[in-house]
PDB file of C-alpha atoms in Angstrom:
ATOM      1  CA  MET A 241      15.048  -8.269   3.887  1.00 54.00           C
ATOM      2  CA  PRO A 242      11.848  -9.424   2.311  1.00 57.00           C
ATOM      3  CA  VAL A 243      11.040 -12.967   2.572  1.00 66.00           C
ATOM      4  CA  ILE A 244       9.184 -12.675  -0.927  1.00 86.00           C
ATOM      5  CA  PRO A 245       9.965 -10.317  -3.578  1.00 91.00           C
ATOM      6  CA  ASP A 246       8.551  -6.831  -3.612  1.00 94.00           C
ATOM      7  CA  LEU A 247       5.248  -7.047  -6.005  1.00 93.00           C
ATOM      8  CA  PRO A 248       5.374  -4.059  -8.066  1.00 94.00           C
ATOM      9  CA  TRP A 249       2.888  -2.275 -10.755  1.00 95.00           C
ATOM     10  CA  THR A 250       3.445   0.741 -12.898  1.00 95.00           C
ATOM     11  CA  ALA A 251       1.079   2.262 -15.165  1.00 94.00           C
ATOM     12  CA  ARG A 252       1.607   2.252 -19.169  1.00 92.00           C
ATOM     13  CA  ARG A 253       1.373   5.909 -19.308  1.00 91.00           C
ATOM     14  CA  ALA A 254       3.908   9.156 -19.013  1.00 89.00           C
ATOM     15  CA  PHE A 255       3.587  10.861 -15.732  1.00 91.00           C
ATOM     16  CA  ASP A 256       3.303  14.523 -15.406  1.00 87.00           C
ATOM     17  CA  GLY A 257       4.589  16.320 -12.344  1.00 89.00           C
ATOM     18  CA  PRO A 258       5.818  14.744  -8.852  1.00 92.00           C
ATOM     19  CA  GLY A 259       2.341  13.264  -7.818  1.00 94.00           C
ATOM     20  CA  THR A 260       1.513  12.196  -4.446  1.00 94.00           C
ATOM     21  CA  VAL A 261       3.050   9.134  -2.926  1.00 95.00           C
ATOM     22  CA  LEU A 262       1.747   7.293   0.273  1.00 96.00           C
ATOM     23  CA  TYR A 263       3.487   4.845   2.145  1.00 96.00           C
ATOM     24  CA  THR A 264       1.610   2.562   4.443  1.00 96.00           C
ATOM     25  CA  GLU A 265       2.688  -0.223   7.273  1.00 96.00           C
ATOM     26  CA  LEU A 266       0.425  -2.873   8.419  1.00 97.00           C
ATOM     27  CA  HIS A 267       1.056  -5.541  11.046  1.00 98.00           C
ATOM     28  CA  LEU A 268      -1.293  -8.598  11.828  1.00 98.00           C
ATOM     29  CA  ARG A 269      -1.976  -9.464  15.096  1.00 98.00           C
ATOM     30  CA  ARG A 270      -2.232 -13.374  14.281  1.00 98.00           C
ATOM     31  CA  LEU A 271       0.044 -15.494  12.001  1.00 97.00           C
ATOM     32  CA  ARG A 272      -3.008 -17.603  10.847  1.00 97.00           C
ATOM     33  CA  ASP A 273      -4.575 -14.194   9.230  1.00 98.00           C
ATOM     34  CA  VAL A 274      -1.656 -14.015   6.720  1.00 97.00           C
ATOM     35  CA  PRO A 275      -2.941 -15.997   3.877  1.00 97.00           C
ATOM     36  CA  ALA A 276      -6.238 -14.312   3.827  1.00 98.00           C
ATOM     37  CA  PHE A 277      -4.602 -10.794   4.092  1.00 98.00           C
ATOM     38  CA  MET A 278      -2.118 -11.602   1.440  1.00 96.00           C
ATOM     39  CA  ALA A 279      -5.177 -12.589  -0.851  1.00 97.00           C
ATOM     40  CA  THR A 280      -6.631  -9.511   0.010  1.00 97.00           C
ATOM     41  CA  SER A 281      -3.552  -7.249  -0.857  1.00 96.00           C
ATOM     42  CA  LEU A 282      -3.464  -8.856  -4.117  1.00 96.00           C
ATOM     43  CA  THR A 283      -6.789  -8.109  -4.901  1.00 97.00           C
ATOM     44  CA  ILE A 284      -6.011  -4.384  -3.857  1.00 97.00           C
ATOM     45  CA  LEU A 285      -3.041  -4.079  -5.984  1.00 96.00           C
ATOM     46  CA  ARG A 286      -5.284  -5.167  -8.864  1.00 96.00           C
ATOM     47  CA  GLN A 287      -7.704  -2.429  -7.796  1.00 97.00           C
ATOM     48  CA  VAL A 288      -4.934  -0.090  -7.795  1.00 97.00           C
ATOM     49  CA  ALA A 289      -3.836  -1.009 -11.412  1.00 96.00           C
ATOM     50  CA  ARG A 290      -7.545  -0.142 -12.487  1.00 97.00           C
ATOM     51  CA  SER A 291      -7.722   3.270 -10.881  1.00 97.00           C
ATOM     52  CA  PRO A 292      -7.739   6.454 -12.432  1.00 97.00           C
ATOM     53  CA  GLY A 293      -4.542   8.422 -11.413  1.00 97.00           C
ATOM     54  CA  ALA A 294      -2.697   5.800 -10.129  1.00 97.00           C
ATOM     55  CA  ARG A 295       1.149   5.700 -11.427  1.00 97.00           C
ATOM     56  CA  ALA A 296       2.681   2.731  -9.603  1.00 96.00           C
ATOM     57  CA  ALA A 297       2.434   0.792  -6.325  1.00 97.00           C
ATOM     58  CA  VAL A 298       4.409  -1.916  -4.658  1.00 97.00           C
ATOM     59  CA  LEU A 299       3.514  -4.559  -2.145  1.00 97.00           C
ATOM     60  CA  ARG A 300       6.287  -6.069   0.081  1.00 96.00           C
ATOM     61  CA  ALA A 301       5.255  -8.904   2.300  1.00 95.00           C
ATOM     62  CA  GLN A 302       7.023 -10.468   5.106  1.00 95.00           C
ATOM     63  CA  PRO A 303       4.626 -13.064   5.764  1.00 95.00           C
ATOM     64  CA  LEU A 304       6.383 -14.738   9.056  1.00 95.00           C
ATOM     65  CA  ALA A 305       6.912 -11.251  10.681  1.00 96.00           C
ATOM     66  CA  ARG A 306       3.163 -10.546   9.843  1.00 97.00           C
ATOM     67  CA  SER A 307       4.369  -7.285   8.284  1.00 96.00           C
ATOM     68  CA  PHE A 308       3.211  -5.653   5.103  1.00 97.00           C
ATOM     69  CA  ALA A 309       4.272  -2.301   3.458  1.00 96.00           C
ATOM     70  CA  THR A 310       2.845  -0.728   0.352  1.00 96.00           C
ATOM     71  CA  VAL A 311       3.996   2.420  -1.487  1.00 96.00           C
ATOM     72  CA  SER A 312       1.493   3.990  -3.893  1.00 97.00           C
ATOM     73  CA  TRP A 313       2.211   7.019  -5.968  1.00 96.00           C
ATOM     74  CA  TRP A 314      -0.947   8.861  -7.507  1.00 97.00           C
ATOM     75  CA  ASP A 315      -1.429  11.848  -9.922  1.00 96.00           C
ATOM     76  CA  ASP A 316      -2.692  13.570  -6.946  1.00 95.00           C
ATOM     77  CA  GLU A 317      -4.395  13.511  -3.455  1.00 95.00           C
ATOM     78  CA  ALA A 318      -8.024  13.316  -5.011  1.00 96.00           C
ATOM     79  CA  ALA A 319      -7.247  10.287  -7.154  1.00 97.00           C
ATOM     80  CA  MET A 320      -5.364   8.681  -4.043  1.00 96.00           C
ATOM     81  CA  ARG A 321      -8.764   9.430  -1.869  1.00 96.00           C
ATOM     82  CA  THR A 322     -11.201   8.341  -4.541  1.00 98.00           C
ATOM     83  CA  PHE A 323      -9.147   4.953  -4.413  1.00 98.00           C
ATOM     84  CA  ALA A 324      -9.078   4.780  -0.631  1.00 96.00           C
ATOM     85  CA  ARG A 325     -12.944   5.368  -0.227  1.00 97.00           C
ATOM     86  CA  THR A 326     -13.724   2.561  -3.165  1.00 98.00           C
ATOM     87  CA  ASP A 327     -14.267  -1.091  -2.763  1.00 98.00           C
ATOM     88  CA  PRO A 328     -12.777  -3.378  -2.446  1.00 97.00           C
ATOM     89  CA  HIS A 329     -10.162  -1.141  -0.557  1.00 98.00           C
ATOM     90  CA  ARG A 330     -12.475   0.591   1.581  1.00 98.00           C
ATOM     91  CA  THR A 331     -14.305  -2.699   2.850  1.00 98.00           C
ATOM     92  CA  ALA A 332     -10.999  -4.309   3.183  1.00 97.00           C
ATOM     93  CA  MET A 333      -9.642  -1.615   5.365  1.00 96.00           C
ATOM     94  CA  ARG A 334     -12.970  -2.057   7.720  1.00 97.00           C
ATOM     95  CA  ARG A 335     -12.596  -5.663   7.658  1.00 97.00           C
ATOM     96  CA  TRP A 336      -8.850  -5.896   8.677  1.00 98.00           C
ATOM     97  CA  ALA A 337      -8.588  -2.976  11.092  1.00 97.00           C
ATOM     98  CA  PRO A 338      -9.549  -5.281  14.246  1.00 97.00           C
ATOM     99  CA  ARG A 339      -7.211  -7.963  13.401  1.00 97.00           C
ATOM    100  CA  LEU A 340      -4.160  -5.403  12.884  1.00 97.00           C
ATOM    101  CA  SER A 341      -1.666  -4.820  15.761  1.00 97.00           C
ATOM    102  CA  SER A 342      -0.380  -1.568  14.186  1.00 96.00           C
ATOM    103  CA  PHE A 343      -1.277   0.605  11.264  1.00 95.00           C
ATOM    104  CA  GLY A 344       0.233   3.920   9.762  1.00 94.00           C
ATOM    105  CA  ASN A 345       0.437   5.769   6.510  1.00 93.00           C
ATOM    106  CA  SER A 346       1.937   8.816   5.472  1.00 92.00           C
ATOM    107  CA  ALA A 347       2.416  11.184   2.579  1.00 91.00           C
ATOM    108  CA  VAL A 348       6.133  11.004   1.795  1.00 91.00           C
ATOM    109  CA  PRO A 349       7.897  13.303  -1.079  1.00 86.00           C
ATOM    110  CA  SER A 350       8.004  12.438  -4.448  1.00 90.00           C
ATOM    111  CA  THR A 351      10.892  12.627  -6.665  1.00 87.00           C
ATOM    112  CA  GLY A 352       9.120  12.083  -9.714  1.00 88.00           C
ATOM    113  CA  THR A 353      10.373   8.317 -10.500  1.00 90.00           C
ATOM    114  CA  VAL A 354       8.616   4.953  -9.436  1.00 91.00           C
ATOM    115  CA  PRO A 355       9.224   4.981  -5.656  1.00 91.00           C
ATOM    116  CA  THR A 356      10.262   1.948  -3.644  1.00 92.00           C
ATOM    117  CA  VAL A 357       9.444   0.751  -0.333  1.00 93.00           C
ATOM    118  CA  ASP A 358      12.834   1.195   0.943  1.00 92.00           C
ATOM    119  CA  ALA A 359      13.109   4.736  -0.225  1.00 91.00           C
ATOM    120  CA  ALA A 360       9.651   5.605   1.213  1.00 90.00           C
ATOM    121  CA  ALA A 361      10.512   4.146   4.621  1.00 90.00           C
ATOM    122  CA  ARG A 362      13.752   6.330   4.537  1.00 90.00           C
ATOM    123  CA  ALA A 363      11.678   9.539   3.724  1.00 88.00           C
ATOM    124  CA  ARG A 364       9.115   8.917   6.151  1.00 86.00           C
ATOM    125  CA  ALA A 365      11.648   8.305   9.135  1.00 87.00           C
ATOM    126  CA  ALA A 366      13.473  11.388   8.141  1.00 86.00           C
ATOM    127  CA  ALA A 367      10.332  13.606   8.137  1.00 77.00           C
ATOM    128  CA  PRO A 368       9.921  15.919  11.144  1.00 74.00           C
ATOM    129  CA  PRO A 369       7.439  14.422  13.420  1.00 71.00           C
ATOM    130  CA  ALA A 370       3.650  15.720  12.662  1.00 61.00           C
TER     131      ALA A 370
END
């Protein structure tokens, strides 16, 4: 159960097709990094909202567990990759990588509706190993 409510964003446009959904889990090594990581996460959520091809995103933060999860939904993989390679996301991932105890992301099946963290986590767990 999240300690704080999930922070969602959804584009104000019609979606066409299933799109690409990416589920990411991040765990920080130290509790003292949580406030700065949370601030970075909010900056990146705002970046998603401005990114071409972004349909929706949600951030789940469990600060005391040092655990964060995101789900983002994109028109296609190209839009998602362009976002990932653009600042502030690109710089943030380089900055935070050494401070993470674990990191993982995977594409999960799109249902054509706004994805949730719980649904994406279930889809990831049900997927055969890569």
